[in-house]
Amino acid sequence: MLYREAGQFKTSYAADMAIFPIRQDRIALIILLLFAFIGIPLLAHFQLWPLGSDYMLRAILIPFLILALAAIGVNILVGYCGQISLGSGAFMAIGAYSAYKFGTGVHIPLEFIGTEIKIAPLPVLPSILLGGLMSAIVGILFGMPSLRIKGLYLAVATLAAQFFFDWVFLRVKWFTNYAPSGSVNAPELSFFGYLVHSPIERYLLCLIFVTLFALIAKNLVRGNIGRQWMAIRDMDIAAELMGIRPLYAKLSAFAVSSFIVGVAGALWAFVYLGSWEPLAFSIDRSLQLLFMVIIGGLGSILGSFLGAAFILILPILLDQVPHALGVPISVETVSLLVFIVTGALICYLLIVEPHGFARLWSIAKEKLRLWPFPY
């Protein structure tokens, strides 16, 4: 009875086209954002349960927000435009290393023409955004094969990008400023003169990025460009006959997706890791993001958050629950159980509910709108 929209009349096109047309959804979103921006920092500041220590912020909430942002980028390409990608980890690495180079200064000697290119170190915020921009440029280049190939062949092409950039960032020492170990340290997180160093501040920084980009992505997929992506996804030939340009639609999807994934990669390196090496963005990261999108729901911004939460929390639950019940279980068994449960759930969802957790949430909301009446 609480989730009923009787009496909520829409008197304008803007009200009818709102992101959340039902009042209860808007209220729930406001409460969720207030809890995320105010409630969680207060709980962490006063060390109240479940944020009695920094573990929840450092190990769960911060990586959850960053991986959810990356999953949104992957969902735009895979879920909304229908272009399969296995190179998301590479685009995260491009965003991370590009942001690192812009943050520490760029020096490109051009000895063959007797000159050089020098860019002074930039602040952290422009570095992160420029890292996303470089990732978008590379995404467009590797998205060009999508104009001729699709399906499994496109997945192999993006997989080639993953292995290529794994090799580049491991072998080309220029990207790591010639560090002997190959590991690099992120610059200080200074935004407009304010130094971000505590876990609460890092959490709020990630939350601001995720909120802004989720809102931008939600409006993009509801607009003209988003409808073009979905038309290309459903049937590209019919979309082209209707006047949609596949070149513009596919490359714009690759650009937007790679930009968001690149920003997430920069945040993952700067905010969460602090010090990293190329193995932090291996093929495992690409598959992890793809699993998030499949489990959470293809073509759903909410599904990106649900998938990220599931993939991140599942190993913790499999590790903590048996110990709480007094069942001895080794670390190796936990890692194997994560693979087994994740794979089984993906197979189950592909058969029973291909749209993932987001569709199950939508069905539950529909039933609440009709409850207690069966019609």
Short mmCIF file of C-alpha atoms in Angstrom, two decimals:
data_model
loop_
_atom_site.label_atom_id
_atom_site.label_comp_id
_atom_site.label_asym_id
_atom_site.label_seq_id
_atom_site.Cartn_x
_atom_site.Cartn_y
_atom_site.Cartn_z
CA MET A 1 0.00 0.00 0.00
CA LEU A 2 2.94 2.36 0.57
CA TYR A 3 4.23 1.99 -3.00
CA ARG A 4 1.08 3.15 -4.76
CA GLU A 5 1.00 5.96 -7.31
CA ALA A 6 -2.75 6.66 -7.11
CA GLY A 7 -3.35 10.40 -7.07
CA GLN A 8 0.04 11.30 -8.54
CA PHE A 9 -1.03 13.16 -11.65
CA LYS A 10 1.47 14.31 -14.28
CA THR A 11 0.53 17.70 -15.73
CA SER A 12 3.56 18.27 -17.97
CA TYR A 13 5.85 16.39 -20.33
CA ALA A 14 8.77 17.05 -17.99
CA ALA A 15 6.95 15.31 -15.13
CA ASP A 16 6.06 12.38 -17.36
CA MET A 17 9.66 12.03 -18.61
CA ALA A 18 11.30 12.38 -15.19
CA ILE A 19 13.96 9.86 -14.19
CA PHE A 20 11.86 8.90 -11.17
CA PRO A 21 8.21 9.66 -12.01
CA ILE A 22 6.88 8.03 -8.82
CA ARG A 23 7.12 10.13 -5.67
CA GLN A 24 8.16 7.21 -3.47
CA ASP A 25 11.18 6.56 -5.71
CA ARG A 26 12.29 10.16 -5.41
CA ILE A 27 11.94 10.10 -1.64
CA ALA A 28 13.85 6.81 -1.41
CA LEU A 29 16.65 8.21 -3.58
CA ILE A 30 16.92 11.36 -1.45
CA ILE A 31 17.09 9.26 1.73
CA LEU A 32 19.73 7.01 0.17
CA LEU A 33 21.88 9.96 -0.92
CA LEU A 34 21.54 11.65 2.47
CA PHE A 35 22.62 8.44 4.18
CA ALA A 36 25.54 8.02 1.76
CA PHE A 37 26.76 11.63 2.03
CA ILE A 38 25.96 12.30 5.70
CA GLY A 39 25.02 9.11 7.54
CA ILE A 40 28.02 6.95 6.59
CA PRO A 41 30.62 9.69 7.33
CA LEU A 42 28.97 10.30 10.72
CA LEU A 43 28.98 6.58 11.54
CA ALA A 44 32.64 6.38 10.52
CA HIS A 45 33.57 9.52 12.45
CA PHE A 46 32.01 8.29 15.69
CA GLN A 47 33.10 4.69 14.93
CA LEU A 48 29.62 3.24 15.26
CA TRP A 49 28.57 -0.16 13.90
CA PRO A 50 29.10 -1.26 11.17
CA LEU A 51 31.80 1.38 10.58
CA GLY A 52 33.64 0.85 13.83
CA SER A 53 36.95 0.68 11.96
CA ASP A 54 38.39 1.89 8.66
CA TYR A 55 38.09 -1.60 7.16
CA MET A 56 34.56 -1.05 5.87
CA LEU A 57 35.54 2.17 4.12
CA ARG A 58 38.91 1.05 2.75
CA ALA A 59 38.11 -2.53 1.75
CA ILE A 60 34.42 -2.42 0.82
CA LEU A 61 32.81 0.98 0.24
CA ILE A 62 35.60 2.71 -1.70
CA PRO A 63 36.29 -0.21 -4.09
CA PHE A 64 32.53 -0.76 -4.44
CA LEU A 65 32.00 2.83 -5.62
CA ILE A 66 34.92 2.75 -8.06
CA LEU A 67 34.00 -0.65 -9.51
CA ALA A 68 30.37 0.45 -9.81
CA LEU A 69 31.54 3.48 -11.81
CA ALA A 70 33.60 1.23 -14.09
CA ALA A 71 30.64 -1.14 -14.45
CA ILE A 72 28.47 1.82 -15.57
CA GLY A 73 30.98 2.50 -18.34
CA VAL A 74 31.03 -1.15 -19.41
CA ASN A 75 27.23 -1.30 -19.27
CA ILE A 76 26.94 1.63 -21.67
CA LEU A 77 28.97 -0.27 -24.25
CA VAL A 78 27.81 -3.83 -23.62
CA GLY A 79 24.32 -3.39 -22.21
CA TYR A 80 23.03 -0.35 -24.08
CA CYS A 81 24.93 -0.53 -27.38
CA GLY A 82 25.38 -4.30 -27.56
CA GLN A 83 29.13 -4.21 -28.35
CA ILE A 84 30.96 -6.97 -26.48
CA SER A 85 34.18 -5.81 -24.83
CA LEU A 86 36.83 -7.81 -22.98
CA GLY A 87 39.31 -4.94 -22.71
CA SER A 88 37.85 -2.88 -19.88
CA GLY A 89 40.87 -3.51 -17.68
CA ALA A 90 43.11 -2.03 -20.37
CA PHE A 91 41.03 1.15 -20.52
CA MET A 92 41.20 1.40 -16.71
CA ALA A 93 44.98 1.09 -17.00
CA ILE A 94 45.10 3.79 -19.68
CA GLY A 95 43.14 6.14 -17.42
CA ALA A 96 45.39 5.34 -14.44
CA TYR A 97 48.73 5.74 -16.22
CA SER A 98 47.62 8.76 -18.22
CA ALA A 99 46.44 10.49 -15.05
CA TYR A 100 49.76 9.57 -13.41
CA LYS A 101 51.77 11.07 -16.27
CA PHE A 102 49.70 14.27 -16.34
CA GLY A 103 49.99 14.52 -12.56
CA THR A 104 53.78 14.09 -12.54
CA GLY A 105 54.58 15.94 -15.77
CA VAL A 106 54.92 14.81 -19.37
CA HIS A 107 58.26 14.90 -21.18
CA ILE A 108 58.50 13.54 -24.72
CA PRO A 109 61.91 14.06 -26.38
CA LEU A 110 61.76 14.45 -30.16
CA GLU A 111 65.43 14.15 -30.99
CA PHE A 112 64.91 13.51 -34.68
CA ILE A 113 63.56 17.05 -35.13
CA GLY A 114 65.63 18.61 -32.38
CA THR A 115 62.80 19.54 -30.00
CA GLU A 116 60.72 18.14 -27.15
CA ILE A 117 57.23 18.22 -25.69
CA LYS A 118 56.97 19.22 -22.04
CA ILE A 119 53.83 19.56 -19.94
CA ALA A 120 54.16 20.72 -16.35
CA PRO A 121 52.54 18.59 -13.60
CA LEU A 122 48.81 19.22 -13.46
CA PRO A 123 46.47 19.17 -10.43
CA VAL A 124 44.81 15.89 -9.57
CA LEU A 125 41.30 16.69 -10.87
CA PRO A 126 42.41 17.71 -14.41
CA SER A 127 44.78 14.73 -14.43
CA ILE A 128 41.94 12.30 -13.67
CA LEU A 129 39.67 13.84 -16.31
CA LEU A 130 42.48 13.91 -18.89
CA GLY A 131 43.18 10.27 -18.06
CA GLY A 132 39.56 9.52 -18.93
CA LEU A 133 39.94 11.55 -22.14
CA MET A 134 43.01 9.57 -23.22
CA SER A 135 41.13 6.37 -22.51
CA ALA A 136 38.23 7.64 -24.65
CA ILE A 137 40.59 8.38 -27.58
CA VAL A 138 42.09 4.90 -27.40
CA GLY A 139 38.58 3.44 -27.04
CA ILE A 140 37.55 5.13 -30.29
CA LEU A 141 40.59 3.67 -32.07
CA PHE A 142 39.89 0.15 -30.87
CA GLY A 143 36.17 0.66 -31.48
CA MET A 144 36.67 1.16 -35.19
CA PRO A 145 36.67 -2.61 -35.87
CA SER A 146 33.10 -2.66 -34.54
CA LEU A 147 32.02 -1.00 -37.79
CA ARG A 148 32.91 -4.19 -39.65
CA ILE A 149 32.81 -6.99 -37.09
CA LYS A 150 30.61 -7.83 -34.14
CA GLY A 151 29.91 -10.55 -31.62
CA LEU A 152 32.74 -12.93 -30.84
CA TYR A 153 35.07 -11.31 -33.37
CA LEU A 154 34.70 -7.91 -31.68
CA ALA A 155 35.31 -9.52 -28.29
CA VAL A 156 38.59 -10.94 -29.62
CA ALA A 157 39.58 -7.51 -30.98
CA THR A 158 39.02 -5.86 -27.59
CA LEU A 159 40.84 -8.76 -25.92
CA ALA A 160 43.81 -7.93 -28.14
CA ALA A 161 43.73 -4.40 -26.74
CA GLN A 162 43.87 -5.85 -23.22
CA PHE A 163 46.99 -7.91 -23.90
CA PHE A 164 48.62 -5.14 -25.93
CA PHE A 165 48.37 -2.55 -23.18
CA ASP A 166 49.36 -5.09 -20.53
CA TRP A 167 52.60 -5.46 -22.47
CA VAL A 168 53.01 -1.71 -23.10
CA PHE A 169 52.69 -0.63 -19.47
CA LEU A 170 54.96 -3.48 -18.36
CA ARG A 171 57.74 -2.97 -20.92
CA VAL A 172 57.71 0.74 -21.81
CA LYS A 173 59.37 2.36 -18.81
CA TRP A 174 58.34 5.87 -19.85
CA PHE A 175 54.86 5.32 -18.44
CA THR A 176 56.30 4.56 -14.99
CA ASN A 177 58.85 7.42 -15.12
CA TYR A 178 61.59 4.79 -15.44
CA ALA A 179 60.91 3.31 -11.98
CA PRO A 180 63.23 0.27 -11.51
CA SER A 181 60.52 -1.87 -9.89
CA GLY A 182 57.81 -0.97 -12.42
CA SER A 183 55.56 0.14 -9.57
CA VAL A 184 54.43 3.78 -9.35
CA ASN A 185 53.05 5.90 -6.54
CA ALA A 186 50.10 8.23 -7.01
CA PRO A 187 50.59 11.94 -6.32
CA GLU A 188 48.93 13.59 -3.36
CA LEU A 189 45.16 13.98 -3.65
CA SER A 190 44.92 17.77 -3.51
CA PHE A 191 41.67 19.33 -4.76
CA PHE A 192 41.50 23.14 -4.86
CA GLY A 193 44.07 23.35 -2.08
CA TYR A 194 42.37 20.75 0.13
CA LEU A 195 44.35 17.58 0.80
CA VAL A 196 42.33 14.36 0.78
CA HIS A 197 44.00 11.73 2.94
CA SER A 198 41.58 10.11 5.45
CA PRO A 199 39.34 7.15 4.48
CA ILE A 200 36.20 9.25 5.00
CA GLU A 201 37.47 11.95 2.64
CA ARG A 202 38.48 9.38 0.03
CA TYR A 203 35.05 7.78 0.31
CA LEU A 204 33.29 11.12 -0.18
CA LEU A 205 35.53 11.90 -3.17
CA CYS A 206 34.60 8.61 -4.85
CA LEU A 207 30.93 9.12 -3.97
CA ILE A 208 30.87 12.54 -5.65
CA PHE A 209 32.43 11.14 -8.83
CA VAL A 210 30.05 8.17 -8.92
CA THR A 211 26.95 10.30 -8.27
CA LEU A 212 27.80 12.80 -11.01
CA PHE A 213 28.74 10.21 -13.62
CA ALA A 214 25.75 7.99 -12.80
CA LEU A 215 23.45 10.98 -13.29
CA ILE A 216 25.16 11.88 -16.57
CA ALA A 217 25.00 8.28 -17.80
CA LYS A 218 21.32 7.97 -16.84
CA ASN A 219 20.44 11.10 -18.80
CA LEU A 220 22.53 10.02 -21.78
CA VAL A 221 20.82 6.65 -22.12
CA ARG A 222 17.39 8.33 -21.87
CA GLY A 223 18.21 10.87 -24.58
CA ASN A 224 18.69 10.77 -28.31
CA ILE A 225 22.13 9.20 -28.23
CA GLY A 226 20.98 6.51 -25.83
CA ARG A 227 18.09 5.57 -28.10
CA GLN A 228 20.53 5.29 -30.97
CA TRP A 229 22.69 2.94 -28.92
CA MET A 230 19.71 0.74 -28.08
CA ALA A 231 18.55 0.70 -31.71
CA ILE A 232 22.00 -0.45 -32.81
CA ARG A 233 21.94 -3.09 -30.06
CA ASP A 234 18.53 -4.49 -31.01
CA MET A 235 19.02 -4.56 -34.80
CA ASP A 236 21.76 -2.53 -36.43
CA ILE A 237 20.50 -2.97 -40.00
CA ALA A 238 17.02 -1.72 -39.13
CA ALA A 239 18.54 1.18 -37.19
CA GLU A 240 20.62 2.18 -40.21
CA LEU A 241 17.54 2.04 -42.44
CA MET A 242 15.80 4.41 -40.01
CA GLY A 243 18.56 6.98 -40.46
CA ILE A 244 20.83 6.15 -37.51
CA ARG A 245 24.52 6.31 -38.40
CA PRO A 246 26.30 3.20 -37.06
CA LEU A 247 29.65 5.02 -37.22
CA TYR A 248 28.49 7.78 -34.87
CA ALA A 249 26.47 5.52 -32.57
CA LYS A 250 29.11 2.82 -32.04
CA LEU A 251 32.10 5.11 -31.73
CA SER A 252 30.25 7.44 -29.36
CA ALA A 253 29.40 4.42 -27.18
CA PHE A 254 33.06 3.37 -27.17
CA ALA A 255 34.13 6.94 -26.34
CA VAL A 256 31.68 7.49 -23.47
CA SER A 257 32.26 4.01 -22.07
CA SER A 258 36.04 4.29 -22.25
CA PHE A 259 35.98 7.76 -20.68
CA ILE A 260 33.99 6.57 -17.66
CA VAL A 261 36.12 3.42 -17.33
CA GLY A 262 39.28 5.53 -17.62
CA VAL A 263 38.13 7.87 -14.84
CA ALA A 264 37.33 4.81 -12.73
CA GLY A 265 40.83 3.46 -13.44
CA ALA A 266 42.40 6.72 -12.31
CA LEU A 267 40.33 6.67 -9.11
CA TRP A 268 41.22 3.02 -8.54
CA ALA A 269 44.92 3.85 -8.80
CA PHE A 270 44.95 7.23 -7.01
CA VAL A 271 42.31 6.76 -4.30
CA TYR A 272 42.15 3.04 -3.58
CA LEU A 273 45.58 1.58 -4.40
CA GLY A 274 47.95 4.54 -4.04
CA SER A 275 50.75 2.41 -5.45
CA TRP A 276 50.21 -0.02 -8.31
CA GLU A 277 51.71 -2.01 -11.15
CA PRO A 278 50.27 -3.26 -14.49
CA LEU A 279 48.97 -6.48 -12.92
CA ALA A 280 46.34 -4.38 -11.12
CA PHE A 281 44.55 -3.99 -14.48
CA SER A 282 44.92 -7.46 -15.94
CA ILE A 283 42.40 -9.55 -17.87
CA ASP A 284 40.92 -10.60 -14.52
CA ARG A 285 39.73 -7.03 -14.00
CA SER A 286 38.05 -7.00 -17.42
CA LEU A 287 36.23 -10.25 -16.71
CA GLN A 288 35.23 -9.02 -13.26
CA LEU A 289 33.60 -5.91 -14.75
CA LEU A 290 31.84 -7.99 -17.39
CA PHE A 291 30.48 -10.32 -14.71
CA MET A 292 29.19 -7.32 -12.77
CA VAL A 293 27.24 -6.13 -15.77
CA ILE A 294 25.82 -9.58 -16.55
CA ILE A 295 24.80 -10.35 -12.98
CA GLY A 296 23.55 -6.85 -12.20
CA GLY A 297 21.62 -6.42 -15.42
CA LEU A 298 22.48 -5.51 -18.99
CA GLY A 299 21.19 -2.09 -19.98
CA SER A 300 20.61 -0.84 -16.45
CA ILE A 301 22.48 1.79 -14.43
CA LEU A 302 21.07 0.29 -11.23
CA GLY A 303 22.30 -3.12 -12.36
CA SER A 304 25.87 -1.80 -12.39
CA PHE A 305 25.63 -1.02 -8.68
CA LEU A 306 23.92 -4.33 -7.85
CA GLY A 307 26.48 -6.34 -9.81
CA ALA A 308 29.41 -4.50 -8.24
CA ALA A 309 27.98 -5.07 -4.76
CA PHE A 310 27.47 -8.78 -5.41
CA ILE A 311 30.91 -9.43 -6.91
CA LEU A 312 32.65 -7.49 -4.15
CA ILE A 313 30.67 -8.80 -1.17
CA LEU A 314 30.47 -12.47 -2.27
CA PRO A 315 34.12 -13.36 -1.41
CA ILE A 316 33.77 -11.63 1.97
CA LEU A 317 30.59 -13.56 2.78
CA LEU A 318 32.11 -16.88 1.69
CA ASP A 319 35.09 -16.15 3.91
CA GLN A 320 33.28 -14.85 7.00
CA VAL A 321 30.07 -16.92 7.17
CA PRO A 322 31.71 -20.39 7.45
CA HIS A 323 34.02 -19.11 10.20
CA ALA A 324 31.06 -17.58 12.04
CA LEU A 325 29.27 -20.95 11.86
CA GLY A 326 32.35 -22.77 13.10
CA VAL A 327 33.12 -24.45 9.75
CA PRO A 328 36.88 -24.48 9.02
CA ILE A 329 37.60 -23.43 5.47
CA SER A 330 40.89 -22.52 3.81
CA VAL A 331 41.66 -19.46 1.72
CA GLU A 332 42.14 -21.61 -1.40
CA THR A 333 38.70 -23.15 -0.91
CA VAL A 334 37.15 -19.69 -0.57
CA SER A 335 38.72 -18.54 -3.84
CA LEU A 336 37.45 -21.66 -5.60
CA LEU A 337 33.98 -21.19 -4.12
CA VAL A 338 33.90 -17.63 -5.45
CA PHE A 339 34.53 -18.89 -8.99
CA ILE A 340 32.01 -21.71 -8.65
CA VAL A 341 29.22 -19.55 -7.22
CA THR A 342 29.84 -16.69 -9.67
CA GLY A 343 29.89 -19.00 -12.69
CA ALA A 344 26.81 -20.91 -11.53
CA LEU A 345 24.90 -17.69 -10.92
CA ILE A 346 25.82 -16.29 -14.33
CA CYS A 347 24.56 -19.48 -16.00
CA TYR A 348 21.40 -19.40 -13.91
CA LEU A 349 20.66 -15.75 -14.67
CA LEU A 350 21.32 -16.18 -18.40
CA ILE A 351 18.75 -18.98 -18.45
CA VAL A 352 16.12 -17.75 -15.99
CA GLU A 353 16.47 -13.95 -15.98
CA PRO A 354 18.89 -12.59 -18.61
CA HIS A 355 18.44 -9.02 -17.35
CA GLY A 356 19.92 -9.85 -13.95
CA PHE A 357 19.21 -8.42 -10.53
CA ALA A 358 17.92 -5.15 -11.99
CA ARG A 359 15.04 -6.99 -13.64
CA LEU A 360 14.24 -8.84 -10.42
CA TRP A 361 14.13 -5.49 -8.61
CA SER A 362 11.84 -4.09 -11.30
CA ILE A 363 9.47 -7.07 -10.98
CA ALA A 364 9.36 -6.61 -7.20
CA LYS A 365 8.45 -2.93 -7.64
CA GLU A 366 5.68 -3.83 -10.09
CA LYS A 367 4.22 -6.31 -7.62
CA LEU A 368 4.38 -3.71 -4.85
CA ARG A 369 2.43 -1.28 -7.03
CA LEU A 370 -0.38 -3.83 -7.36
CA TRP A 371 -0.29 -5.38 -3.88
CA PRO A 372 -2.54 -6.61 -2.31
CA PHE A 373 -4.63 -6.94 -5.48
CA PRO A 374 -3.71 -9.65 -7.98
CA TYR A 375 -4.60 -7.70 -11.13
#
